GROMACS .gro file of C-alpha atoms in nm:
model
  330
    1MET     CA    1  -4.611   3.803  -5.590
    2LYS     CA    2  -4.465   3.728  -5.247
    3LYS     CA    3  -4.475   4.020  -5.001
    4VAL     CA    4  -4.140   4.066  -4.828
    5THR     CA    5  -4.057   4.322  -4.560
    6LEU     CA    6  -3.692   4.412  -4.510
    7ILE     CA    7  -3.626   4.565  -4.169
    8GLY     CA    8  -3.314   4.781  -4.168
    9ALA     CA    9  -3.265   4.790  -4.546
   10SER     CA   10  -3.159   5.155  -4.571
   11GLY     CA   11  -2.811   5.039  -4.475
   12PHE     CA   12  -2.527   4.864  -4.650
   13VAL     CA   13  -2.648   4.506  -4.693
   14GLY     CA   14  -3.015   4.599  -4.719
   15THR     CA   15  -2.957   4.845  -5.001
   16ARG     CA   16  -2.778   4.581  -5.207
   17LEU     CA   17  -3.050   4.328  -5.123
   18ALA     CA   18  -3.326   4.568  -5.230
   19ASN     CA   19  -3.139   4.635  -5.556
   20ILE     CA   20  -3.157   4.269  -5.658
   21THR     CA   21  -3.499   4.173  -5.517
   22LYS     CA   22  -3.731   4.466  -5.591
   23THR     CA   23  -3.845   4.314  -5.921
   24ASN     CA   24  -3.888   3.963  -5.776
   25PHE     CA   25  -4.103   4.044  -5.473
   26GLU     CA   26  -4.350   4.303  -5.350
   27LEU     CA   27  -4.092   4.475  -5.133
   28LYS     CA   28  -4.118   4.701  -4.830
   29ASN     CA   29  -3.838   4.852  -4.622
   30ILE     CA   30  -3.881   4.952  -4.257
   31ASP     CA   31  -3.594   5.157  -4.120
   32LYS     CA   32  -3.529   5.438  -3.874
   33ASN     CA   33  -3.343   5.618  -4.155
   34GLN     CA   34  -3.457   5.707  -4.504
   35SER     CA   35  -3.307   5.505  -4.788
   36SER     CA   36  -3.079   5.694  -5.027
   37PHE     CA   37  -3.161   5.448  -5.305
   38HIS     CA   38  -3.510   5.314  -5.233
   39PRO     CA   39  -3.720   5.588  -5.065
   40GLU     CA   40  -4.030   5.475  -5.257
   41ILE     CA   41  -4.052   5.150  -5.058
   42THR     CA   42  -3.927   5.286  -4.722
   43THR     CA   43  -4.133   5.357  -4.412
   44ILE     CA   44  -3.965   5.526  -4.117
   45ALA     CA   45  -4.002   5.318  -3.800
   46ASP     CA   46  -3.791   5.187  -3.512
   47VAL     CA   47  -3.769   4.822  -3.400
   48ARG     CA   48  -3.789   4.950  -3.043
   49ARG     CA   49  -4.148   5.066  -3.115
   50LYS     CA   50  -4.362   4.754  -3.147
   51GLU     CA   51  -4.679   4.944  -3.236
   52GLN     CA   52  -4.511   5.077  -3.550
   53LEU     CA   53  -4.407   4.727  -3.654
   54VAL     CA   54  -4.756   4.581  -3.599
   55LYS     CA   55  -4.901   4.832  -3.842
   56GLU     CA   56  -4.635   4.779  -4.109
   57LEU     CA   57  -4.628   4.398  -4.108
   58ALA     CA   58  -4.994   4.354  -4.198
   59ALA     CA   59  -5.050   4.110  -4.489
   60GLN     CA   60  -4.678   4.028  -4.528
   61ASP     CA   61  -4.539   3.685  -4.619
   62TYR     CA   62  -4.175   3.713  -4.513
   63VAL     CA   63  -3.954   3.927  -4.290
   64VAL     CA   64  -3.579   3.980  -4.333
   65LEU     CA   65  -3.441   4.134  -4.013
   66LEU     CA   66  -3.121   4.327  -4.081
   67ALA     CA   67  -3.155   4.612  -3.830
   68ALA     CA   68  -2.889   4.607  -3.558
   69GLU     CA   69  -2.656   4.808  -3.339
   70HIS     CA   70  -2.320   4.673  -3.452
   71ARG     CA   71  -2.041   4.931  -3.432
   72ASP     CA   72  -1.751   4.871  -3.190
   73ASP     CA   73  -1.814   5.197  -3.007
   74VAL     CA   74  -2.189   5.212  -2.934
   75ASN     CA   75  -2.263   5.413  -2.619
   76PRO     CA   76  -2.446   5.340  -2.396
   77THR     CA   77  -2.389   4.967  -2.435
   78SER     CA   78  -2.753   4.905  -2.338
   79LEU     CA   79  -2.841   5.004  -2.695
   80TYR     CA   80  -2.704   4.671  -2.819
   81TYR     CA   81  -2.968   4.491  -2.612
   82ASP     CA   82  -3.249   4.743  -2.667
   83VAL     CA   83  -3.216   4.711  -3.046
   84ASN     CA   84  -3.073   4.364  -3.106
   85VAL     CA   85  -3.264   4.170  -2.841
   86GLN     CA   86  -3.577   4.365  -2.751
   87GLY     CA   87  -3.606   4.482  -3.112
   88THR     CA   88  -3.611   4.118  -3.224
   89LYS     CA   89  -3.881   4.038  -2.967
   90ASN     CA   90  -4.086   4.330  -3.098
   91VAL     CA   91  -4.053   4.209  -3.457
   92LEU     CA   92  -4.167   3.858  -3.361
   93ASP     CA   93  -4.462   3.995  -3.163
   94ALA     CA   94  -4.564   4.207  -3.461
   95MET     CA   95  -4.529   3.905  -3.691
   96ASP     CA   96  -4.749   3.697  -3.459
   97GLU     CA   97  -5.017   3.965  -3.450
   98ASN     CA   98  -5.022   3.963  -3.831
   99GLY     CA   99  -4.985   3.590  -3.887
  100VAL     CA  100  -4.641   3.620  -4.052
  101LYS     CA  101  -4.464   3.284  -4.023
  102LYS     CA  102  -4.126   3.326  -4.194
  103ILE     CA  103  -3.817   3.523  -4.098
  104ILE     CA  104  -3.453   3.545  -4.207
  105PHE     CA  105  -3.231   3.692  -3.937
  106MET     CA  106  -2.888   3.845  -3.990
  107SER     CA  107  -2.671   3.745  -3.694
  108THR     CA  108  -2.290   3.744  -3.680
  109VAL     CA  109  -1.986   3.519  -3.636
  110ALA     CA  110  -1.905   3.742  -3.335
  111VAL     CA  111  -2.111   3.491  -3.134
  112TYR     CA  112  -1.815   3.248  -3.158
  113GLY     CA  113  -1.562   3.486  -3.001
  114LEU     CA  114  -1.201   3.555  -3.100
  115ASN     CA  115  -0.925   3.317  -3.215
  116ARG     CA  116  -1.151   3.019  -3.278
  117LYS     CA  117  -1.019   2.750  -3.513
  118ASN     CA  118  -1.248   2.766  -3.815
  119PRO     CA  119  -1.575   2.698  -3.626
  120ASN     CA  120  -1.874   2.555  -3.809
  121GLU     CA  121  -2.237   2.603  -3.710
  122GLN     CA  122  -2.220   2.326  -3.445
  123GLU     CA  123  -1.939   2.489  -3.246
  124ALA     CA  124  -2.005   2.629  -2.898
  125VAL     CA  125  -2.045   3.007  -2.880
  126LYS     CA  126  -1.831   3.240  -2.669
  127PRO     CA  127  -1.902   3.602  -2.762
  128PHE     CA  128  -1.647   3.850  -2.630
  129ASN     CA  129  -1.825   4.182  -2.682
  130HIS     CA  130  -2.173   4.330  -2.636
  131TYR     CA  131  -2.251   4.304  -3.005
  132GLY     CA  132  -2.184   3.929  -3.010
  133LYS     CA  133  -2.361   3.873  -2.678
  134SER     CA  134  -2.671   4.063  -2.785
  135LYS     CA  135  -2.688   3.884  -3.119
  136TRP     CA  136  -2.661   3.546  -2.945
  137GLN     CA  137  -2.944   3.644  -2.712
  138ALA     CA  138  -3.151   3.749  -3.014
  139GLU     CA  139  -3.084   3.411  -3.177
  140GLU     CA  140  -3.211   3.236  -2.864
  141VAL     CA  141  -3.529   3.446  -2.871
  142LEU     CA  142  -3.583   3.347  -3.233
  143ARG     CA  143  -3.526   2.978  -3.168
  144LYS     CA  144  -3.780   2.980  -2.882
  145TRP     CA  145  -4.030   3.148  -3.115
  146TYR     CA  146  -3.970   2.882  -3.380
  147GLN     CA  147  -4.002   2.593  -3.133
  148LYS     CA  148  -4.353   2.705  -3.035
  149ASP     CA  149  -4.489   2.623  -3.383
  150LYS     CA  150  -4.229   2.428  -3.581
  151LYS     CA  151  -4.482   2.289  -3.826
  152ASN     CA  152  -4.587   2.629  -3.955
  153ARG     CA  153  -4.290   2.859  -3.893
  154SER     CA  154  -3.966   2.916  -4.081
  155LEU     CA  155  -3.648   3.054  -3.925
  156THR     CA  156  -3.317   3.102  -4.105
  157ILE     CA  157  -3.023   3.254  -3.917
  158ILE     CA  158  -2.720   3.376  -4.112
  159ARG     CA  159  -2.392   3.440  -3.929
  160PRO     CA  160  -2.178   3.641  -4.169
  161THR     CA  161  -1.819   3.729  -4.106
  162VAL     CA  162  -1.711   4.091  -4.161
  163ILE     CA  163  -1.895   4.225  -4.468
  164PHE     CA  164  -1.723   4.461  -4.710
  165GLY     CA  165  -1.787   4.611  -5.049
  166GLU     CA  166  -1.847   4.926  -5.249
  167ARG     CA  167  -1.963   5.229  -5.046
  168ASN     CA  168  -1.902   5.070  -4.706
  169ARG     CA  169  -1.708   5.269  -4.447
  170GLY     CA  170  -1.637   4.999  -4.192
  171ASN     CA  171  -1.321   4.833  -4.068
  172VAL     CA  172  -1.233   4.664  -4.397
  173TYR     CA  173  -1.259   4.992  -4.588
  174ASN     CA  174  -1.042   5.169  -4.331
  175LEU     CA  175  -0.786   4.890  -4.360
  176LEU     CA  176  -0.787   4.897  -4.741
  177LYS     CA  177  -0.756   5.275  -4.737
  178GLN     CA  178  -0.454   5.258  -4.507
  179ILE     CA  179  -0.286   4.997  -4.723
  180ALA     CA  180  -0.364   5.189  -5.041
  181SER     CA  181  -0.219   5.510  -4.893
  182GLY     CA  182   0.125   5.348  -4.868
  183LYS     CA  183   0.143   5.451  -4.500
  184PHE     CA  184   0.025   5.117  -4.368
  185LEU     CA  185   0.193   4.967  -4.060
  186MET     CA  186   0.138   4.592  -4.017
  187VAL     CA  187   0.086   4.492  -3.653
  188GLY     CA  188   0.215   4.137  -3.606
  189LYS     CA  189   0.364   3.905  -3.868
  190GLY     CA  190   0.069   3.924  -4.107
  191VAL     CA  191   0.011   3.548  -4.116
  192ASN     CA  192  -0.327   3.558  -3.941
  193PHE     CA  193  -0.609   3.462  -4.178
  194LYS     CA  194  -0.928   3.661  -4.222
  195SER     CA  195  -1.258   3.523  -4.342
  196MET     CA  196  -1.454   3.798  -4.516
  197ALA     CA  197  -1.783   3.832  -4.700
  198TYR     CA  198  -1.863   4.046  -5.004
  199VAL     CA  199  -2.189   4.239  -4.977
  200GLY     CA  200  -2.299   4.137  -5.327
  201ASN     CA  201  -2.263   3.769  -5.243
  202VAL     CA  202  -2.435   3.803  -4.904
  203ALA     CA  203  -2.733   3.981  -5.064
  204ALA     CA  204  -2.749   3.715  -5.335
  205PHE     CA  205  -2.757   3.440  -5.071
  206ILE     CA  206  -3.051   3.605  -4.893
  207LYS     CA  207  -3.232   3.634  -5.227
  208TYR     CA  208  -3.159   3.266  -5.290
  209LEU     CA  209  -3.319   3.176  -4.955
  210LEU     CA  210  -3.628   3.388  -5.027
  211GLU     CA  211  -3.673   3.220  -5.363
  212LYS     CA  212  -3.618   2.874  -5.216
  213ASP     CA  213  -3.886   2.953  -4.955
  214ASN     CA  214  -3.840   2.652  -4.726
  215PHE     CA  215  -4.010   2.592  -4.393
  216GLY     CA  216  -3.807   2.476  -4.095
  217TYR     CA  217  -3.495   2.596  -3.915
  218GLN     CA  218  -3.158   2.660  -4.079
  219LEU     CA  219  -2.835   2.812  -3.945
  220TYR     CA  220  -2.555   2.919  -4.177
  221ASN     CA  221  -2.212   3.076  -4.138
  222TYR     CA  222  -2.141   3.298  -4.436
  223THR     CA  223  -1.790   3.365  -4.570
  224ASP     CA  224  -1.646   3.397  -4.920
  225LYS     CA  225  -1.354   3.182  -5.023
  226ASP     CA  226  -1.062   3.147  -5.040
  227ASP     CA  227  -0.950   3.305  -4.711
  228LEU     CA  228  -0.656   3.546  -4.723
  229ASN     CA  229  -0.404   3.625  -4.453
  230MET     CA  230  -0.298   3.986  -4.392
  231ASN     CA  231   0.011   3.956  -4.613
  232ASN     CA  232  -0.209   3.814  -4.893
  233LEU     CA  233  -0.447   4.108  -4.849
  234VAL     CA  234  -0.163   4.357  -4.895
  235THR     CA  235  -0.061   4.171  -5.211
  236GLN     CA  236  -0.419   4.193  -5.344
  237VAL     CA  237  -0.417   4.570  -5.291
  238GLU     CA  238  -0.088   4.593  -5.478
  239ILE     CA  239  -0.229   4.393  -5.771
  240SER     CA  240  -0.559   4.583  -5.792
  241LEU     CA  241  -0.408   4.929  -5.757
  242LYS     CA  242  -0.084   4.849  -5.939
  243LYS     CA  243   0.133   4.997  -5.665
  244LYS     CA  244   0.394   4.874  -5.419
  245VAL     CA  245   0.303   4.886  -5.050
  246PRO     CA  246   0.595   4.917  -4.802
  247ALA     CA  247   0.617   4.613  -4.575
  248ILE     CA  248   0.668   4.755  -4.223
  249HIS     CA  249   0.580   4.526  -3.930
  250PHE     CA  250   0.528   4.627  -3.566
  251PRO     CA  251   0.515   4.375  -3.278
  252TYR     CA  252   0.172   4.301  -3.132
  253TRP     CA  253   0.254   4.438  -2.787
  254LEU     CA  254   0.351   4.773  -2.932
  255GLY     CA  255   0.032   4.788  -3.137
  256MET     CA  256  -0.176   4.722  -2.824
  257ILE     CA  257  -0.002   5.003  -2.636
  258GLY     CA  258  -0.095   5.234  -2.922
  259GLY     CA  259  -0.454   5.106  -2.913
  260TYR     CA  260  -0.488   5.171  -2.541
  261GLY     CA  261  -0.344   5.518  -2.597
  262PHE     CA  262  -0.620   5.597  -2.847
  263ASP     CA  263  -0.880   5.450  -2.605
  264LEU     CA  264  -0.765   5.696  -2.339
  265LEU     CA  265  -0.757   5.985  -2.585
  266SER     CA  266  -1.110   5.900  -2.699
  267LYS     CA  267  -1.234   5.893  -2.341
  268VAL     CA  268  -1.073   6.229  -2.258
  269THR     CA  269  -1.176   6.413  -2.577
  270GLY     CA  270  -1.505   6.239  -2.654
  271LYS     CA  271  -1.388   6.182  -3.012
  272LYS     CA  272  -1.392   5.851  -3.201
  273PHE     CA  273  -1.075   5.727  -3.370
  274ASP     CA  274  -1.007   5.461  -3.631
  275VAL     CA  275  -0.754   5.297  -3.396
  276SER     CA  276  -0.853   5.135  -3.064
  277SER     CA  277  -0.739   4.841  -2.852
  278VAL     CA  278  -1.043   4.638  -2.966
  279ARG     CA  279  -0.963   4.701  -3.332
  280VAL     CA  280  -0.596   4.611  -3.285
  281LYS     CA  281  -0.705   4.285  -3.119
  282LYS     CA  282  -0.945   4.209  -3.403
  283PHE     CA  283  -0.684   4.300  -3.665
  284CYS     CA  284  -0.426   4.059  -3.521
  285ALA     CA  285  -0.668   3.776  -3.448
  286THR     CA  286  -0.721   3.484  -3.682
  287THR     CA  287  -1.086   3.500  -3.777
  288GLN     CA  288  -1.164   3.202  -3.996
  289PHE     CA  289  -1.503   3.039  -4.013
  290ASP     CA  290  -1.628   2.725  -4.183
  291SER     CA  291  -1.896   2.804  -4.443
  292THR     CA  292  -1.911   2.460  -4.602
  293LYS     CA  293  -2.285   2.440  -4.536
  294VAL     CA  294  -2.359   2.754  -4.739
  295HIS     CA  295  -2.146   2.649  -5.032
  296ASN     CA  296  -2.299   2.300  -5.032
  297SER     CA  297  -2.654   2.436  -5.019
  298GLY     CA  298  -2.690   2.487  -5.393
  299PHE     CA  299  -2.604   2.857  -5.370
  300GLU     CA  300  -2.319   2.971  -5.594
  301ALA     CA  301  -2.145   3.298  -5.508
  302GLN     CA  302  -2.084   3.510  -5.815
  303TYR     CA  303  -1.749   3.644  -5.694
  304SER     CA  304  -1.451   3.487  -5.519
  305LEU     CA  305  -1.298   3.680  -5.230
  306SER     CA  306  -1.010   3.805  -5.447
  307GLU     CA  307  -1.250   3.916  -5.724
  308ALA     CA  308  -1.471   4.095  -5.472
  309LEU     CA  309  -1.174   4.279  -5.320
  310ASP     CA  310  -1.060   4.380  -5.667
  311ARG     CA  311  -1.408   4.521  -5.747
  312THR     CA  312  -1.416   4.711  -5.419
  313LEU     CA  313  -1.065   4.853  -5.449
  314LYS     CA  314  -1.122   4.976  -5.804
  315PHE     CA  315  -1.459   5.130  -5.716
  316GLU     CA  316  -1.318   5.313  -5.414
  317PHE     CA  317  -0.969   5.411  -5.526
  318VAL     CA  318  -0.956   5.399  -5.907
  319ASN     CA  319  -1.292   5.467  -6.072
  320THR     CA  320  -1.453   5.810  -6.090
  321LYS     CA  321  -1.732   5.852  -5.832
  322LYS     CA  322  -2.087   5.929  -5.951
  323ASP     CA  323  -2.196   6.037  -5.602
  324ASP     CA  324  -2.071   6.046  -5.244
  325ILE     CA  325  -2.323   5.812  -5.081
  326THR     CA  326  -2.161   5.579  -4.828
  327PHE     CA  327  -2.268   5.351  -4.543
  328ILE     CA  328  -2.121   5.354  -4.194
  329SER     CA  329  -2.081   5.019  -4.019
  330GLU     CA  330  -1.877   4.829  -3.758
   0.00000   0.00000   0.00000
């Protein structure tokens, strides 16, 4: 049985990935936090500590690197580079010391920047924040590693758009919660489209790649189809929750003033708020990405975007909860 180490699998995507792969592979999870669902395969370690990684990657066949600093409000910003860039270098060094030749790396569409017109994998990158910049630098580190021994190494980079799903407490959840509350205020006209990715489909794609087990270099955008604009998203919430959501629109400039106000309040009080100028910008931006390559690869996503949103909405706002375990992201 193939030995696969997941790095950072105590979190949102990793937990779902472990759920569907633990019977297919000899699985190990390395994370700085204990796993709520898979403690039996989890070892506590930090990607910033190479000596820990060297010990844990002995006799492994494959690495899936999920660990990252990714929230909008990480402070100090040097953490993005310490974890996302230097952490990647440490993982590769530990792989080399143990003769591990294959890695799948979770990057991000943030490397493309904002308001791009449906970029595919060949488009130029233009990251606008530290998260995107650090992930791009990590990708470059990985590509240099691969180029040193292309005949024997395997590198797959996945650039997912924003990932949502059951138990996640990131930006999509906060947005769905606001819409579901009936107190939602739409900033802008609501015609900007959003590519999104369902955690169950993303995990299934990684499993598909592990099973396919190809050598070489591959780069994939990952989104689920069909894309919805913000007005469509409100309609989906109405359908799933069987409730009417008031349609109140605020102009973009007014939303940005509010965002800057919360930025100032956060700086003065030291508290973090759900609203910020960065999040208003991201909310109003069109964020569509071409994922034709993924969907032509032979992989078939189990759920469409509308079906995935329906599953998430009913889990979070309709069904009775069995526990209160959640994952913080973005």
